[in-house]
mmCIF file of C-alpha atoms in Angstrom:
data_model
loop_
_atom_site.group_PDB
_atom_site.id
_atom_site.type_symbol
_atom_site.label_atom_id
_atom_site.label_comp_id
_atom_site.label_asym_id
_atom_site.label_seq_id
_atom_site.Cartn_x
_atom_site.Cartn_y
_atom_site.Cartn_z
ATOM 1 C CA MET A 1 -29.846 -20.734 -12.428
ATOM 2 C CA THR A 2 -26.821 -18.114 -11.938
ATOM 3 C CA SER A 3 -26.110 -18.960 -8.245
ATOM 4 C CA VAL A 4 -26.481 -16.181 -5.512
ATOM 5 C CA LYS A 5 -22.119 -16.483 -5.413
ATOM 6 C CA THR A 6 -21.981 -15.916 -9.119
ATOM 7 C CA ILE A 7 -24.565 -12.501 -8.835
ATOM 8 C CA LEU A 8 -22.453 -11.456 -5.999
ATOM 9 C CA ILE A 9 -19.135 -11.719 -7.110
ATOM 10 C CA ASN A 10 -20.667 -9.910 -9.996
ATOM 11 C CA SER A 11 -21.920 -7.098 -8.441
ATOM 12 C CA LEU A 12 -18.254 -6.895 -6.154
ATOM 13 C CA ARG A 13 -16.089 -6.923 -9.460
ATOM 14 C CA ASP A 14 -18.256 -4.112 -11.635
ATOM 15 C CA HIS A 15 -18.392 -1.619 -8.716
ATOM 16 C CA SER A 16 -22.164 -1.665 -8.672
ATOM 17 C CA ALA A 17 -22.430 -3.878 -5.405
ATOM 18 C CA LYS A 18 -23.381 -0.906 -2.198
ATOM 19 C CA ILE A 19 -21.425 -1.177 0.320
ATOM 20 C CA GLY A 20 -21.794 -0.777 3.906
ATOM 21 C CA ILE A 21 -19.120 0.016 7.087
ATOM 22 C CA LEU A 22 -20.256 -0.796 10.119
ATOM 23 C CA GLY A 23 -18.740 1.485 12.610
ATOM 24 C CA LEU A 24 -16.836 4.631 11.238
ATOM 25 C CA GLY A 25 -13.253 5.037 13.636
ATOM 26 C CA TYR A 26 -9.674 5.109 12.675
ATOM 27 C CA VAL A 27 -10.466 1.881 11.166
ATOM 28 C CA GLY A 28 -13.916 2.499 9.486
ATOM 29 C CA LEU A 29 -13.375 5.552 7.714
ATOM 30 C CA PRO A 30 -10.529 4.745 6.336
ATOM 31 C CA LEU A 31 -11.626 1.145 5.376
ATOM 32 C CA ALA A 32 -15.357 3.068 3.826
ATOM 33 C CA THR A 33 -12.857 6.280 2.016
ATOM 34 C CA ALA A 34 -10.862 3.066 0.493
ATOM 35 C CA PHE A 35 -13.657 1.780 -1.046
ATOM 36 C CA GLY A 36 -15.275 5.110 -2.123
ATOM 37 C CA ASP A 37 -11.723 5.572 -4.027
ATOM 38 C CA ALA A 38 -12.264 2.405 -5.441
ATOM 39 C CA GLY A 39 -15.539 2.956 -7.497
ATOM 40 C CA PHE A 40 -18.129 1.935 -5.191
ATOM 41 C CA GLN A 41 -21.543 3.231 -3.794
ATOM 42 C CA VAL A 42 -20.821 3.518 0.689
ATOM 43 C CA ILE A 43 -23.033 4.105 3.414
ATOM 44 C CA GLY A 44 -21.323 4.892 6.892
ATOM 45 C CA ILE A 45 -23.625 3.641 9.294
ATOM 46 C CA ASP A 46 -22.379 4.501 13.446
ATOM 47 C CA PRO A 47 -24.811 5.563 16.453
ATOM 48 C CA ASP A 48 -22.697 8.664 17.154
ATOM 49 C CA ALA A 49 -24.520 11.576 15.718
ATOM 50 C CA ARG A 50 -21.586 14.030 16.048
ATOM 51 C CA LYS A 51 -19.509 11.678 13.665
ATOM 52 C CA ILE A 52 -21.980 11.235 11.600
ATOM 53 C CA ASP A 53 -22.887 15.324 11.036
ATOM 54 C CA THR A 54 -18.802 16.089 11.287
ATOM 55 C CA LEU A 55 -18.497 13.701 8.393
ATOM 56 C CA ASN A 56 -21.935 15.501 6.620
ATOM 57 C CA LYS A 57 -20.688 18.881 6.350
ATOM 58 C CA GLY A 58 -17.238 17.629 4.597
ATOM 59 C CA LYS A 59 -14.770 17.106 7.213
ATOM 60 C CA SER A 60 -12.569 14.330 9.179
ATOM 61 C CA TYR A 61 -11.646 13.343 12.846
ATOM 62 C CA VAL A 62 -9.788 10.442 11.354
ATOM 63 C CA GLN A 63 -6.012 11.654 11.082
ATOM 64 C CA ASP A 64 -5.503 9.248 8.256
ATOM 65 C CA VAL A 65 -8.897 10.582 5.815
ATOM 66 C CA SER A 66 -8.156 13.793 4.985
ATOM 67 C CA ASP A 67 -11.080 16.695 5.075
ATOM 68 C CA ALA A 68 -10.592 16.978 0.686
ATOM 69 C CA GLN A 69 -10.882 12.854 0.564
ATOM 70 C CA ILE A 70 -14.631 13.882 2.272
ATOM 71 C CA VAL A 71 -16.091 16.065 -0.119
ATOM 72 C CA ARG A 72 -14.435 14.797 -3.134
ATOM 73 C CA LEU A 73 -16.483 11.448 -2.471
ATOM 74 C CA GLN A 74 -19.690 13.005 -1.431
ATOM 75 C CA GLU A 75 -19.449 15.416 -4.608
ATOM 76 C CA ALA A 76 -19.225 11.794 -6.384
ATOM 77 C CA GLY A 77 -22.268 10.307 -4.393
ATOM 78 C CA ARG A 78 -19.729 7.319 -3.308
ATOM 79 C CA LEU A 79 -20.009 8.284 0.047
ATOM 80 C CA SER A 80 -22.818 9.011 2.657
ATOM 81 C CA ALA A 81 -22.976 8.599 6.267
ATOM 82 C CA THR A 82 -26.168 8.193 8.887
ATOM 83 C CA THR A 83 -26.993 6.802 11.979
ATOM 84 C CA ASP A 84 -29.954 4.943 10.548
ATOM 85 C CA PHE A 85 -29.125 0.944 10.263
ATOM 86 C CA SER A 86 -32.332 0.867 8.068
ATOM 87 C CA ALA A 87 -29.292 2.134 5.509
ATOM 88 C CA LEU A 88 -28.093 -1.254 5.755
ATOM 89 C CA ARG A 89 -31.384 -3.241 3.901
ATOM 90 C CA GLN A 90 -30.114 -1.166 0.800
ATOM 91 C CA CYS A 91 -26.579 -3.060 0.827
ATOM 92 C CA ASP A 92 -24.661 -6.202 -0.579
ATOM 93 C CA ALA A 93 -21.669 -6.493 1.179
ATOM 94 C CA VAL A 94 -21.232 -4.841 4.796
ATOM 95 C CA SER A 95 -18.616 -4.729 6.752
ATOM 96 C CA ILE A 96 -18.038 -4.614 10.752
ATOM 97 C CA CYS A 97 -15.588 -2.005 12.638
ATOM 98 C CA VAL A 98 -16.448 -1.638 15.610
ATOM 99 C CA PRO A 99 -14.227 -1.248 18.820
ATOM 100 C CA THR A 100 -13.968 -4.640 21.350
ATOM 101 C CA PRO A 101 -12.920 -3.181 24.452
ATOM 102 C CA LEU A 102 -12.213 -5.508 27.582
ATOM 103 C CA ARG A 103 -14.241 -5.383 30.981
ATOM 104 C CA LYS A 104 -12.998 -4.197 34.306
ATOM 105 C CA THR A 105 -12.807 -7.732 35.014
ATOM 106 C CA GLY A 106 -10.287 -8.475 32.062
ATOM 107 C CA ASP A 107 -12.977 -9.919 30.046
ATOM 108 C CA PRO A 108 -13.905 -9.136 26.525
ATOM 109 C CA ASP A 109 -17.091 -6.884 25.583
ATOM 110 C CA MET A 110 -18.613 -8.437 22.856
ATOM 111 C CA SER A 111 -21.246 -5.528 23.251
ATOM 112 C CA PHE A 112 -20.667 -3.751 20.418
ATOM 113 C CA ILE A 113 -20.401 -7.027 17.941
ATOM 114 C CA LEU A 114 -23.965 -8.332 19.789
ATOM 115 C CA SER A 115 -25.195 -4.746 18.632
ATOM 116 C CA ALA A 116 -24.420 -4.834 15.375
ATOM 117 C CA THR A 117 -24.833 -7.840 14.885
ATOM 118 C CA ASP A 118 -28.455 -7.436 16.127
ATOM 119 C CA GLU A 119 -28.685 -4.739 13.744
ATOM 120 C CA LEU A 120 -27.162 -6.819 10.819
ATOM 121 C CA ALA A 121 -29.441 -9.889 11.752
ATOM 122 C CA LYS A 122 -32.862 -7.452 10.690
ATOM 123 C CA TYR A 123 -31.464 -6.359 7.105
ATOM 124 C CA ILE A 124 -29.824 -9.319 5.881
ATOM 125 C CA HIS A 125 -30.816 -10.767 2.571
ATOM 126 C CA PRO A 126 -29.376 -13.094 0.045
ATOM 127 C CA GLY A 127 -26.599 -12.312 -1.835
ATOM 128 C CA MET A 128 -24.878 -10.081 1.091
ATOM 129 C CA ILE A 129 -21.520 -10.543 2.180
ATOM 130 C CA ILE A 130 -20.641 -10.021 6.076
ATOM 131 C CA VAL A 131 -17.086 -8.979 7.392
ATOM 132 C CA LEU A 132 -15.970 -8.904 11.084
ATOM 133 C CA GLU A 133 -12.865 -6.316 11.182
ATOM 134 C CA SER A 134 -13.304 -5.885 15.128
ATOM 135 C CA THR A 135 -10.164 -8.412 17.119
ATOM 136 C CA THR A 136 -11.821 -10.713 18.951
ATOM 137 C CA TYR A 137 -10.951 -14.010 20.436
ATOM 138 C CA PRO A 138 -10.422 -17.050 17.663
ATOM 139 C CA GLY A 139 -14.438 -18.195 17.277
ATOM 140 C CA THR A 140 -16.385 -15.617 17.580
ATOM 141 C CA THR A 141 -17.850 -15.456 14.005
ATOM 142 C CA ARG A 142 -18.689 -19.286 14.061
ATOM 143 C CA GLU A 143 -19.860 -18.624 17.506
ATOM 144 C CA VAL A 144 -21.621 -15.438 18.089
ATOM 145 C CA LEU A 145 -22.224 -14.126 14.347
ATOM 146 C CA LEU A 146 -23.692 -16.475 12.698
ATOM 147 C CA PRO A 147 -26.106 -17.989 14.848
ATOM 148 C CA LYS A 148 -27.796 -14.450 15.352
ATOM 149 C CA LEU A 149 -28.160 -13.887 11.342
ATOM 150 C CA GLY A 150 -30.220 -15.873 8.901
ATOM 151 C CA LYS A 151 -31.966 -17.836 11.125
ATOM 152 C CA ASP A 152 -34.899 -16.389 11.434
ATOM 153 C CA LYS A 153 -35.235 -15.537 7.733
ATOM 154 C CA GLY A 154 -34.181 -19.174 6.837
ATOM 155 C CA LEU A 155 -30.930 -17.792 4.524
ATOM 156 C CA VAL A 156 -28.277 -20.713 4.055
ATOM 157 C CA VAL A 157 -24.051 -19.534 4.653
ATOM 158 C CA GLY A 158 -22.203 -19.816 2.149
ATOM 159 C CA LYS A 159 -25.143 -20.523 -0.185
ATOM 160 C CA ASP A 160 -27.709 -17.917 0.612
ATOM 161 C CA TYR A 161 -25.215 -15.183 2.139
ATOM 162 C CA PHE A 162 -22.027 -15.324 3.054
ATOM 163 C CA LEU A 163 -19.344 -14.726 6.472
ATOM 164 C CA ALA A 164 -16.086 -13.819 7.057
ATOM 165 C CA PHE A 165 -13.444 -12.300 9.370
ATOM 166 C CA SER A 166 -10.354 -9.972 8.413
ATOM 167 C CA PRO A 167 -8.292 -8.736 10.964
ATOM 168 C CA GLU A 168 -7.968 -5.006 11.439
ATOM 169 C CA ARG A 169 -4.627 -3.876 10.494
ATOM 170 C CA VAL A 170 -4.671 -0.402 10.495
ATOM 171 C CA ASP A 171 -1.960 1.592 11.935
ATOM 172 C CA PRO A 172 -2.936 5.025 12.897
ATOM 173 C CA GLY A 173 -0.701 8.075 11.202
ATOM 174 C CA ARG A 174 1.493 5.996 9.575
ATOM 175 C CA GLU A 175 2.089 6.704 5.853
ATOM 176 C CA ASP A 176 3.750 3.622 4.210
ATOM 177 C CA TRP A 177 1.841 0.998 5.416
ATOM 178 C CA THR A 178 -1.741 1.859 5.023
ATOM 179 C CA THR A 179 -5.185 0.503 4.858
ATOM 180 C CA LEU A 180 -4.687 -0.298 1.420
ATOM 181 C CA ASN A 181 -1.369 -1.820 0.852
ATOM 182 C CA THR A 182 -1.270 -3.835 4.291
ATOM 183 C CA PRO A 183 -1.725 -7.288 3.272
ATOM 184 C CA LYS A 184 -5.263 -8.325 4.440
ATOM 185 C CA VAL A 185 -5.924 -11.501 6.144
ATOM 186 C CA ILE A 186 -9.328 -13.035 5.141
ATOM 187 C CA GLY A 187 -10.851 -16.446 6.439
ATOM 188 C CA GLY A 188 -14.534 -17.723 5.608
ATOM 189 C CA ILE A 189 -17.082 -19.932 7.416
ATOM 190 C CA THR A 190 -16.482 -21.604 4.247
ATOM 191 C CA GLU A 191 -14.709 -21.668 1.349
ATOM 192 C CA ASP A 192 -17.282 -19.930 -0.275
ATOM 193 C CA CYS A 193 -17.461 -17.053 2.205
ATOM 194 C CA SER A 194 -13.384 -16.689 2.053
ATOM 195 C CA GLU A 195 -13.763 -16.308 -1.589
ATOM 196 C CA VAL A 196 -16.570 -13.978 -1.825
ATOM 197 C CA ALA A 197 -14.783 -11.706 0.555
ATOM 198 C CA ALA A 198 -11.531 -11.723 -0.910
ATOM 199 C CA VAL A 199 -13.273 -10.914 -4.146
ATOM 200 C CA TRP A 200 -14.718 -7.955 -2.641
ATOM 201 C CA TYR A 201 -11.797 -7.108 -0.856
ATOM 202 C CA ALA A 202 -9.715 -7.372 -3.346
ATOM 203 C CA GLN A 203 -11.234 -3.934 -5.380
ATOM 204 C CA ALA A 204 -9.867 -1.348 -3.433
ATOM 205 C CA LEU A 205 -7.031 -3.177 -1.328
ATOM 206 C CA LYS A 206 -3.870 -4.547 -3.141
ATOM 207 C CA THR A 207 -2.527 -7.333 -1.785
ATOM 208 C CA VAL A 208 -5.422 -9.938 -0.261
ATOM 209 C CA VAL A 209 -4.319 -13.104 1.518
ATOM 210 C CA PRO A 210 -6.949 -15.816 2.066
ATOM 211 C CA VAL A 211 -6.828 -18.335 5.087
ATOM 212 C CA SER A 212 -8.814 -21.536 5.443
ATOM 213 C CA SER A 213 -10.900 -20.904 8.191
ATOM 214 C CA ALA A 214 -12.717 -17.414 10.336
ATOM 215 C CA GLU A 215 -10.702 -19.256 13.776
ATOM 216 C CA THR A 216 -7.109 -19.174 11.356
ATOM 217 C CA ALA A 217 -7.768 -15.444 11.133
ATOM 218 C CA GLU A 218 -9.226 -14.085 14.032
ATOM 219 C CA LEU A 219 -6.858 -15.673 15.727
ATOM 220 C CA SER A 220 -3.938 -14.477 13.466
ATOM 221 C CA LYS A 221 -4.586 -11.242 14.603
ATOM 222 C CA LEU A 222 -4.019 -12.150 18.190
ATOM 223 C CA LEU A 223 -0.198 -14.036 17.141
ATOM 224 C CA GLU A 224 1.067 -10.188 15.506
ATOM 225 C CA ASN A 225 -0.309 -8.275 18.571
ATOM 226 C CA THR A 226 0.319 -10.929 21.260
ATOM 227 C CA PHE A 227 3.884 -11.244 20.008
ATOM 228 C CA ARG A 228 4.762 -7.953 20.377
ATOM 229 C CA MET A 229 3.196 -7.449 23.525
ATOM 230 C CA ILE A 230 5.172 -10.560 25.099
ATOM 231 C CA ASN A 231 8.281 -9.564 23.335
ATOM 232 C CA ILE A 232 7.914 -5.486 24.636
ATOM 233 C CA GLY A 233 7.015 -7.373 28.070
ATOM 234 C CA MET A 234 10.207 -9.075 27.819
ATOM 235 C CA VAL A 235 12.728 -6.458 26.986
ATOM 236 C CA ASN A 236 10.993 -3.948 29.768
ATOM 237 C CA GLU A 237 11.952 -6.790 32.635
ATOM 238 C CA LEU A 238 15.339 -6.599 30.594
ATOM 239 C CA ALA A 239 15.430 -2.997 31.324
ATOM 240 C CA ILE A 240 14.737 -3.024 35.314
ATOM 241 C CA MET A 241 17.502 -6.191 35.161
ATOM 242 C CA CYS A 242 19.900 -4.134 33.692
ATOM 243 C CA GLU A 243 19.280 -0.963 36.029
ATOM 244 C CA ARG A 244 20.051 -3.998 38.966
ATOM 245 C CA LEU A 245 23.321 -5.065 37.490
ATOM 246 C CA GLY A 246 24.399 -1.350 36.836
ATOM 247 C CA VAL A 247 24.369 -2.020 33.057
ATOM 248 C CA ASP A 248 23.497 -0.114 29.709
ATOM 249 C CA VAL A 249 19.799 -1.643 28.708
ATOM 250 C CA TRP A 250 20.640 0.599 25.935
ATOM 251 C CA GLU A 251 24.028 -0.053 24.973
ATOM 252 C CA VAL A 252 22.905 -4.066 25.380
ATOM 253 C CA ILE A 253 19.904 -3.616 23.330
ATOM 254 C CA ASP A 254 22.116 -2.068 20.371
ATOM 255 C CA ALA A 255 24.946 -4.524 20.628
ATOM 256 C CA ALA A 256 22.440 -7.700 20.087
ATOM 257 C CA ALA A 257 20.927 -5.678 17.489
ATOM 258 C CA THR A 258 23.749 -6.416 15.229
ATOM 259 C CA LYS A 259 23.403 -10.242 14.878
ATOM 260 C CA PRO A 260 21.943 -10.107 11.079
ATOM 261 C CA PHE A 261 19.812 -12.957 12.212
ATOM 262 C CA GLY A 262 17.611 -15.081 14.286
ATOM 263 C CA PHE A 263 16.998 -11.511 16.820
ATOM 264 C CA MET A 264 14.463 -8.519 16.125
ATOM 265 C CA LYS A 265 14.853 -5.130 18.475
ATOM 266 C CA PHE A 266 12.348 -3.716 20.990
ATOM 267 C CA THR A 267 13.214 -1.274 23.166
ATOM 268 C CA PRO A 268 11.745 -0.767 26.555
ATOM 269 C CA GLY A 269 9.245 2.319 27.894
ATOM 270 C CA PRO A 270 6.506 2.685 30.300
ATOM 271 C CA GLY A 271 4.098 -0.150 29.341
ATOM 272 C CA LEU A 272 2.266 -0.212 26.575
ATOM 273 C CA GLY A 273 0.069 2.004 24.570
ATOM 274 C CA GLY A 274 -2.456 2.186 21.476
ATOM 275 C CA HIS A 275 -5.521 0.805 21.016
ATOM 276 C CA CYS A 276 -4.531 -2.984 20.480
ATOM 277 C CA ILE A 277 -1.357 -4.126 21.954
ATOM 278 C CA PRO A 278 -2.791 -4.350 25.801
ATOM 279 C CA ILE A 279 -5.714 -5.278 25.287
ATOM 280 C CA ASP A 280 -6.151 -8.238 22.232
ATOM 281 C CA PRO A 281 -3.542 -11.018 23.397
ATOM 282 C CA LEU A 282 -6.311 -10.796 26.424
ATOM 283 C CA TYR A 283 -9.244 -11.922 24.707
ATOM 284 C CA LEU A 284 -7.385 -14.925 23.704
ATOM 285 C CA SER A 285 -6.266 -15.349 27.220
ATOM 286 C CA TRP A 286 -8.996 -15.375 28.434
ATOM 287 C CA LYS A 287 -10.622 -17.837 25.811
ATOM 288 C CA MET A 288 -8.283 -20.179 26.591
ATOM 289 C CA LYS A 289 -9.644 -20.220 30.218
ATOM 290 C CA ALA A 290 -12.708 -21.445 28.672
ATOM 291 C CA PHE A 291 -10.372 -25.146 27.909
ATOM 292 C CA GLN A 292 -9.139 -25.398 31.495
ATOM 293 C CA TYR A 293 -5.392 -23.890 29.856
ATOM 294 C CA ASN A 294 -3.248 -21.036 31.632
ATOM 295 C CA ALA A 295 -1.570 -18.673 29.167
ATOM 296 C CA ARG A 296 1.551 -18.121 30.996
ATOM 297 C CA PHE A 297 3.606 -16.232 28.308
ATOM 298 C CA ILE A 298 0.355 -13.540 28.458
ATOM 299 C CA GLU A 299 -0.285 -12.950 31.705
ATOM 300 C CA LEU A 300 2.922 -12.598 32.299
ATOM 301 C CA ALA A 301 3.760 -9.772 29.794
ATOM 302 C CA ALA A 302 0.528 -8.337 30.396
ATOM 303 C CA ASP A 303 1.453 -8.070 34.791
ATOM 304 C CA ILE A 304 5.233 -6.646 33.913
ATOM 305 C CA ASN A 305 3.657 -4.582 31.582
ATOM 306 C CA THR A 306 1.011 -2.796 33.829
ATOM 307 C CA ASN A 307 3.859 -2.507 36.393
ATOM 308 C CA MET A 308 6.310 -0.511 34.180
ATOM 309 C CA PRO A 309 4.321 2.853 34.714
ATOM 310 C CA ARG A 310 4.509 2.139 38.746
ATOM 311 C CA TYR A 311 8.511 1.411 37.985
ATOM 312 C CA VAL A 312 9.167 4.531 35.108
ATOM 313 C CA VAL A 313 8.197 6.897 38.839
ATOM 314 C CA SER A 314 10.055 4.830 41.043
ATOM 315 C CA ARG A 315 13.000 5.994 39.219
ATOM 316 C CA VAL A 316 12.126 9.091 38.682
ATOM 317 C CA SER A 317 11.017 9.252 42.322
ATOM 318 C CA ASP A 318 14.816 8.060 43.191
ATOM 319 C CA ALA A 319 16.573 10.688 41.223
ATOM 320 C CA PHE A 320 14.551 13.525 43.041
ATOM 321 C CA ASN A 321 15.697 12.181 45.736
ATOM 322 C CA ASP A 322 19.237 12.255 45.476
ATOM 323 C CA ARG A 323 18.961 15.389 44.111
ATOM 324 C CA GLY A 324 17.087 16.678 47.699
ATOM 325 C CA ILE A 325 13.946 16.855 45.677
ATOM 326 C CA VAL A 326 9.857 15.856 46.858
ATOM 327 C CA LEU A 327 8.558 14.809 44.073
ATOM 328 C CA LYS A 328 5.213 14.913 45.337
ATOM 329 C CA GLY A 329 3.815 18.892 44.052
ATOM 330 C CA SER A 330 7.139 19.360 41.188
ATOM 331 C CA ASN A 331 6.993 19.711 37.884
ATOM 332 C CA CYS A 332 8.290 16.834 35.858
ATOM 333 C CA LEU A 333 8.714 17.193 31.710
ATOM 334 C CA VAL A 334 7.688 14.161 29.885
ATOM 335 C CA LEU A 335 9.187 13.694 26.843
ATOM 336 C CA GLY A 336 7.940 10.958 24.104
ATOM 337 C CA ALA A 337 4.652 11.067 25.413
ATOM 338 C CA ALA A 338 2.981 8.708 22.213
ATOM 339 C CA TYR A 339 0.251 7.345 20.796
ATOM 340 C CA LYS A 340 2.936 3.809 21.732
#
């Protein structure tokens, strides 16, 4: 008898499998169009009725996806959008691309992942592959998703259905590295889960990088963004020190960058921006508290970066005072106000 795994892999390779994308934001919509362009029939699901209405009118609200691409895929019957989660019943492969913000208390807000998982649990069926893309703490796929999926229907992970984690690496607005050509790390709950997920993503994306576990994949994303966050914090503190020392920080950085090895250039700024860098490292810091471990580098860098806006304002205030101008009520031009 042909196994569930073999049947699913064959349907992924011949593109007869139906794809579901849960969450149609700046991660989910480009992924949906990537699979649509690869020849799959894709159903995008999002509770935001305004997004669905916009898409069904042939319009895109995401910078990296054009209106023309939406219309072309819709006319070809390869992209549809709905708020109805029961559409998951039709899907053989589902990617979860929902937000994972922080609460005001600094701990991860898992409500979007939990809600998506609860909906999936209603419609999961034998021969389904589920991949979580939302950035989160190590252990989420195994500890949060796995207990909720398949249990009520007697489905066994790695045999009846497949579950993996693959961190999104979207850099909105970037044209050289996109959803299609940015290497895709994938780690499954079991070896078979990793294999099925890798086969699926390889149908649309240029490079797939399988790893030994979901936890490895989860932690790889946090390492990427923690690396940036800590180095930005370090160079921001250097800027403060240079100001006290009367040294030009930009000249210092440019001089250091002439070293052809062992140095990576980072530049100071008014803190952190974007959807990921200010938040993701704190997932890891939060998780480590359960192991009675204080992630000191992360906490220190977060403190420095959080205080940079205040430092920038103080520098502006000092410059105004030097000219006999009061900051309050003055007009300030901010140059370089960007996503990052």
